[in-house]
């Protein structure tokens, strides 16, 4: 579980002497007051509270490309300097797509500023 950044919170048996019922979270979530309580059928009940942050209270900063200030001539020039026939020789469609996508992303970073 540690390799997946998960934490298991139940430490007491929930059926007989076995821990069969799990409460797993990523390490940045907080579980409070976890208790193994009354039986339901042949399992113990797990009672806990989970603290979560309201996603509306998070400040998110998103960079947006400023196409009005883009230098499309230099971008076209940069994209035109590659020999795509050599770059894509003996490549399948997926590999060709990834090469082209990478070249366009690089040229975009170079010639289209962000706001």
PDB file of C-alpha atoms in Angstrom:
ATOM      1  CA  UNK A   1       0.000   0.000   0.000  1.00  0.00           C
ATOM      2  CA  UNK A   2       2.903   2.373   0.675  1.00  0.00           C
ATOM      3  CA  UNK A   3       4.044   2.101  -2.953  1.00  0.00           C
ATOM      4  CA  UNK A   4       0.633   3.493  -3.970  1.00  0.00           C
ATOM      5  CA  UNK A   5       0.688   6.205  -1.288  1.00  0.00           C
ATOM      6  CA  UNK A   6      -2.217   4.579   0.552  1.00  0.00           C
ATOM      7  CA  UNK A   7      -2.607   4.294   4.289  1.00  0.00           C
ATOM      8  CA  UNK A   8      -4.731   1.577   5.956  1.00  0.00           C
ATOM      9  CA  UNK A   9      -6.437   2.884   9.099  1.00  0.00           C
ATOM     10  CA  UNK A  10      -8.192  -0.191  10.570  1.00  0.00           C
ATOM     11  CA  UNK A  11      -5.874  -1.818  13.106  1.00  0.00           C
ATOM     12  CA  UNK A  12      -8.357  -4.071  14.971  1.00  0.00           C
ATOM     13  CA  UNK A  13     -10.060  -7.283  13.798  1.00  0.00           C
ATOM     14  CA  UNK A  14     -13.453  -6.755  12.126  1.00  0.00           C
ATOM     15  CA  UNK A  15     -14.455 -10.410  11.702  1.00  0.00           C
ATOM     16  CA  UNK A  16     -13.228 -12.955  14.203  1.00  0.00           C
ATOM     17  CA  UNK A  17      -9.479 -12.403  14.588  1.00  0.00           C
ATOM     18  CA  UNK A  18      -9.080 -10.982  11.061  1.00  0.00           C
ATOM     19  CA  UNK A  19      -9.054  -7.471   9.638  1.00  0.00           C
ATOM     20  CA  UNK A  20     -11.375  -7.890   6.643  1.00  0.00           C
ATOM     21  CA  UNK A  21     -12.906  -4.420   6.483  1.00  0.00           C
ATOM     22  CA  UNK A  22     -10.539  -1.694   5.357  1.00  0.00           C
ATOM     23  CA  UNK A  23     -10.456   2.091   5.366  1.00  0.00           C
ATOM     24  CA  UNK A  24      -7.715   3.237   3.004  1.00  0.00           C
ATOM     25  CA  UNK A  25      -6.849   6.816   2.100  1.00  0.00           C
ATOM     26  CA  UNK A  26      -4.077   8.736   0.467  1.00  0.00           C
ATOM     27  CA  UNK A  27      -1.706  10.075   3.077  1.00  0.00           C
ATOM     28  CA  UNK A  28      -2.964  13.650   2.684  1.00  0.00           C
ATOM     29  CA  UNK A  29      -6.469  12.767   3.939  1.00  0.00           C
ATOM     30  CA  UNK A  30      -7.230  12.754   7.629  1.00  0.00           C
ATOM     31  CA  UNK A  31      -9.330  10.052   9.331  1.00  0.00           C
ATOM     32  CA  UNK A  32     -10.564  10.934  12.823  1.00  0.00           C
ATOM     33  CA  UNK A  33     -12.040   8.839  15.612  1.00  0.00           C
ATOM     34  CA  UNK A  34     -11.922   5.478  13.849  1.00  0.00           C
ATOM     35  CA  UNK A  35     -13.506   2.801  16.037  1.00  0.00           C
ATOM     36  CA  UNK A  36     -14.403  -0.815  15.458  1.00  0.00           C
ATOM     37  CA  UNK A  37     -17.834  -0.979  17.139  1.00  0.00           C
ATOM     38  CA  UNK A  38     -21.008  -3.104  17.244  1.00  0.00           C
ATOM     39  CA  UNK A  39     -21.526  -6.204  15.179  1.00  0.00           C
ATOM     40  CA  UNK A  40     -23.658  -6.264  12.043  1.00  0.00           C
ATOM     41  CA  UNK A  41     -24.081  -9.884  11.031  1.00  0.00           C
ATOM     42  CA  UNK A  42     -20.690 -11.507  11.437  1.00  0.00           C
ATOM     43  CA  UNK A  43     -18.657  -8.291  10.945  1.00  0.00           C
ATOM     44  CA  UNK A  44     -17.843  -5.450  13.309  1.00  0.00           C
ATOM     45  CA  UNK A  45     -18.944  -1.993  12.206  1.00  0.00           C
ATOM     46  CA  UNK A  46     -16.330   0.713  11.536  1.00  0.00           C
ATOM     47  CA  UNK A  47     -17.186   4.248  12.614  1.00  0.00           C
ATOM     48  CA  UNK A  48     -15.004   7.222  11.605  1.00  0.00           C
ATOM     49  CA  UNK A  49     -15.040  10.746  10.274  1.00  0.00           C
ATOM     50  CA  UNK A  50     -13.141  11.935   7.247  1.00  0.00           C
ATOM     51  CA  UNK A  51     -11.803  15.475   6.961  1.00  0.00           C
ATOM     52  CA  UNK A  52     -11.946  16.800   3.420  1.00  0.00           C
ATOM     53  CA  UNK A  53     -11.194  20.228   2.095  1.00  0.00           C
ATOM     54  CA  UNK A  54     -13.953  21.976   0.180  1.00  0.00           C
ATOM     55  CA  UNK A  55     -12.680  22.078  -3.428  1.00  0.00           C
ATOM     56  CA  UNK A  56     -14.272  25.514  -3.842  1.00  0.00           C
ATOM     57  CA  UNK A  57     -11.887  26.987  -1.259  1.00  0.00           C
ATOM     58  CA  UNK A  58      -8.741  25.961  -3.114  1.00  0.00           C
ATOM     59  CA  UNK A  59      -6.988  28.592  -5.136  1.00  0.00           C
ATOM     60  CA  UNK A  60      -6.156  27.253  -8.543  1.00  0.00           C
ATOM     61  CA  UNK A  61      -3.898  29.082 -10.930  1.00  0.00           C
ATOM     62  CA  UNK A  62      -4.226  28.074 -14.523  1.00  0.00           C
ATOM     63  CA  UNK A  63      -1.912  29.431 -17.161  1.00  0.00           C
ATOM     64  CA  UNK A  64      -3.577  30.276 -20.447  1.00  0.00           C
ATOM     65  CA  UNK A  65      -1.869  30.733 -23.782  1.00  0.00           C
ATOM     66  CA  UNK A  66      -1.930  34.339 -25.018  1.00  0.00           C
ATOM     67  CA  UNK A  67      -2.523  33.828 -28.739  1.00  0.00           C
ATOM     68  CA  UNK A  68      -2.747  37.591 -29.374  1.00  0.00           C
ATOM     69  CA  UNK A  69       0.959  37.924 -28.517  1.00  0.00           C
ATOM     70  CA  UNK A  70       2.040  34.713 -30.275  1.00  0.00           C
ATOM     71  CA  UNK A  71       4.762  34.798 -32.897  1.00  0.00           C
ATOM     72  CA  UNK A  72       3.303  32.377 -35.420  1.00  0.00           C
ATOM     73  CA  UNK A  73       5.947  33.182 -38.042  1.00  0.00           C
ATOM     74  CA  UNK A  74       8.776  32.026 -35.750  1.00  0.00           C
ATOM     75  CA  UNK A  75       6.680  29.039 -34.676  1.00  0.00           C
ATOM     76  CA  UNK A  76       6.121  28.087 -38.327  1.00  0.00           C
ATOM     77  CA  UNK A  77       9.844  28.529 -38.965  1.00  0.00           C
ATOM     78  CA  UNK A  78      10.794  26.302 -36.005  1.00  0.00           C
ATOM     79  CA  UNK A  79       8.350  23.589 -37.032  1.00  0.00           C
ATOM     80  CA  UNK A  80       9.603  23.791 -40.613  1.00  0.00           C
ATOM     81  CA  UNK A  81      13.251  23.173 -39.721  1.00  0.00           C
ATOM     82  CA  UNK A  82      12.716  19.479 -38.916  1.00  0.00           C
ATOM     83  CA  UNK A  83      13.045  16.746 -41.503  1.00  0.00           C
ATOM     84  CA  UNK A  84       9.900  14.853 -40.596  1.00  0.00           C
ATOM     85  CA  UNK A  85      10.593  12.162 -43.200  1.00  0.00           C
ATOM     86  CA  UNK A  86      13.784  11.202 -41.336  1.00  0.00           C
ATOM     87  CA  UNK A  87      12.252  11.697 -37.860  1.00  0.00           C
ATOM     88  CA  UNK A  88       9.301   9.459 -38.663  1.00  0.00           C
ATOM     89  CA  UNK A  89      11.085   6.867 -40.804  1.00  0.00           C
ATOM     90  CA  UNK A  90      10.126   3.314 -39.758  1.00  0.00           C
ATOM     91  CA  UNK A  91       7.743   4.591 -37.057  1.00  0.00           C
ATOM     92  CA  UNK A  92       4.147   3.506 -36.567  1.00  0.00           C
ATOM     93  CA  UNK A  93       1.248   5.977 -36.468  1.00  0.00           C
ATOM     94  CA  UNK A  94       1.344   6.330 -32.669  1.00  0.00           C
ATOM     95  CA  UNK A  95       5.084   7.071 -32.651  1.00  0.00           C
ATOM     96  CA  UNK A  96       4.688   9.616 -35.480  1.00  0.00           C
ATOM     97  CA  UNK A  97       1.867  11.298 -33.572  1.00  0.00           C
ATOM     98  CA  UNK A  98       3.999  11.529 -30.415  1.00  0.00           C
ATOM     99  CA  UNK A  99       6.923  13.054 -32.365  1.00  0.00           C
ATOM    100  CA  UNK A 100       4.664  15.660 -33.972  1.00  0.00           C
ATOM    101  CA  UNK A 101       2.886  16.396 -30.689  1.00  0.00           C
ATOM    102  CA  UNK A 102       6.242  16.940 -28.954  1.00  0.00           C
ATOM    103  CA  UNK A 103       7.518  19.280 -31.688  1.00  0.00           C
ATOM    104  CA  UNK A 104       4.295  21.340 -31.607  1.00  0.00           C
ATOM    105  CA  UNK A 105       4.351  21.534 -27.784  1.00  0.00           C
ATOM    106  CA  UNK A 106       7.972  22.700 -27.818  1.00  0.00           C
ATOM    107  CA  UNK A 107       7.272  25.340 -30.475  1.00  0.00           C
ATOM    108  CA  UNK A 108       4.200  26.469 -28.542  1.00  0.00           C
ATOM    109  CA  UNK A 109       6.306  26.916 -25.389  1.00  0.00           C
ATOM    110  CA  UNK A 110       8.875  28.921 -27.363  1.00  0.00           C
ATOM    111  CA  UNK A 111       6.543  31.218 -29.304  1.00  0.00           C
ATOM    112  CA  UNK A 112       3.209  31.587 -27.510  1.00  0.00           C
ATOM    113  CA  UNK A 113       3.453  33.419 -24.169  1.00  0.00           C
ATOM    114  CA  UNK A 114       1.263  32.544 -21.232  1.00  0.00           C
ATOM    115  CA  UNK A 115      -1.003  34.921 -19.325  1.00  0.00           C
TER     116      UNK A 115
END
